[in-house]
Short mmCIF file of C-alpha atoms in Angstrom, two decimals:
data_model
loop_
_atom_site.label_atom_id
_atom_site.label_comp_id
_atom_site.label_asym_id
_atom_site.label_seq_id
_atom_site.Cartn_x
_atom_site.Cartn_y
_atom_site.Cartn_z
CA UNK A 157 -9.60 -6.77 2.25
CA UNK A 158 -7.02 -4.13 2.97
CA UNK A 159 -8.28 -0.87 1.46
CA UNK A 160 -5.85 1.82 0.28
CA UNK A 161 -6.51 5.56 0.09
CA UNK A 162 -4.45 8.47 -1.19
CA UNK A 163 -3.09 10.60 1.64
CA UNK A 164 -0.57 13.41 1.21
CA UNK A 165 2.54 13.14 3.36
CA UNK A 166 1.75 16.41 5.14
CA UNK A 167 -1.82 15.37 6.07
CA UNK A 168 -2.63 13.88 9.47
CA UNK A 169 -3.70 10.25 9.37
CA UNK A 170 -7.44 9.96 9.98
CA UNK A 171 -8.87 7.40 12.39
CA UNK A 172 -11.05 6.07 9.58
CA UNK A 173 -11.49 7.04 5.89
CA UNK A 174 -14.89 8.68 6.26
CA UNK A 175 -13.40 11.09 8.81
CA UNK A 176 -11.19 12.68 6.17
CA UNK A 177 -13.51 12.22 3.21
CA UNK A 178 -10.84 10.33 1.28
CA UNK A 179 -11.72 7.87 -1.48
CA UNK A 180 -10.55 4.32 -1.91
CA UNK A 181 -8.09 3.73 -4.77
CA UNK A 182 -7.83 -0.04 -4.46
CA UNK A 183 -7.60 -3.10 -2.25
CA UNK A 184 -5.34 -6.08 -1.66
CA UNK A 185 -6.47 -9.42 -0.29
CA UNK A 186 -4.73 -11.26 2.54
CA UNK A 187 -3.05 -13.92 0.39
CA UNK A 188 -1.56 -11.37 -2.00
CA UNK A 189 -0.35 -9.16 0.84
CA UNK A 190 1.33 -12.07 2.66
CA UNK A 191 2.90 -13.38 -0.56
CA UNK A 192 4.38 -9.95 -1.29
CA UNK A 193 5.75 -9.74 2.26
CA UNK A 194 7.34 -13.19 1.87
CA UNK A 195 9.01 -11.96 -1.33
CA UNK A 196 10.33 -8.90 0.58
CA UNK A 197 8.40 -6.51 -1.66
CA UNK A 198 6.26 -5.24 1.21
CA UNK A 199 8.40 -4.58 4.30
CA UNK A 200 7.97 -7.13 7.09
CA UNK A 201 6.88 -4.54 9.67
CA UNK A 202 3.47 -4.03 8.06
CA UNK A 203 0.53 -6.13 9.23
CA UNK A 204 -2.49 -6.90 7.08
CA UNK A 205 -4.84 -6.62 10.02
CA UNK A 206 -3.64 -3.17 11.14
CA UNK A 207 -4.03 0.28 9.64
CA UNK A 208 -0.79 1.75 8.32
CA UNK A 209 0.62 4.53 6.18
CA UNK A 210 3.18 4.59 3.37
CA UNK A 211 4.70 7.99 2.62
CA UNK A 212 5.84 8.92 -0.89
CA UNK A 213 9.41 7.74 -0.32
CA UNK A 214 8.22 4.31 0.86
CA UNK A 215 5.85 4.07 -2.11
CA UNK A 216 8.87 4.68 -4.36
CA UNK A 217 10.98 2.16 -2.42
CA UNK A 218 8.33 -0.56 -2.74
CA UNK A 219 8.01 0.22 -6.46
CA UNK A 220 11.78 -0.16 -6.76
CA UNK A 221 11.64 -3.49 -4.89
CA UNK A 222 9.17 -4.77 -7.47
CA UNK A 223 11.41 -3.73 -10.35
CA UNK A 224 14.43 -5.46 -8.75
CA UNK A 225 12.85 -8.61 -7.36
CA UNK A 226 9.69 -9.42 -9.28
CA UNK A 227 9.30 -7.40 -12.48
CA UNK A 228 7.41 -10.20 -14.28
CA UNK A 229 5.44 -11.54 -11.30
CA UNK A 230 1.73 -11.38 -12.08
CA UNK A 231 0.97 -11.27 -8.33
CA UNK A 232 2.30 -7.73 -8.02
CA UNK A 233 -0.33 -6.26 -10.36
CA UNK A 234 -2.78 -5.00 -7.72
CA UNK A 235 -0.01 -3.44 -5.64
CA UNK A 236 1.69 -1.93 -8.67
CA UNK A 237 -1.57 -0.28 -9.67
CA UNK A 238 -1.91 1.31 -6.21
CA UNK A 239 1.69 2.52 -6.27
CA UNK A 240 1.27 4.02 -9.75
CA UNK A 241 -1.87 5.89 -8.67
CA UNK A 242 -0.04 7.30 -5.64
CA UNK A 243 2.93 8.30 -7.79
CA UNK A 244 0.67 9.99 -10.36
CA UNK A 245 -0.93 12.06 -7.57
CA UNK A 246 2.37 12.81 -5.77
CA UNK A 247 0.87 11.22 -2.70
CA UNK A 248 1.41 8.54 -0.12
CA UNK A 249 -1.04 5.78 0.75
CA UNK A 250 -3.04 5.01 3.85
CA UNK A 251 -4.27 1.45 4.39
CA UNK A 252 -7.28 0.53 6.48
CA UNK A 253 -7.99 -3.05 7.47
CA UNK A 254 -11.66 -3.93 7.31
#
């Protein structure tokens, strides 16, 4: 699973979640992640097996991609939930591959 954590844009990215004391807000499995990349919802440059960070503007961009390309796609539910949590907290997301 790819685990997502809230991380403010002005915070340094930790090497691992426990280092910063941040809490998990959700996860996405490999099949869902790859399907969303194939649909161009998640940008191609992100790899499921690598840690990465999405700042607030990218969170908003991905949310916009969903609204334009797949508003009724049931496969976007887990990602949409993560994006909504980040938006509600005015935060970006940090993903850690486990």
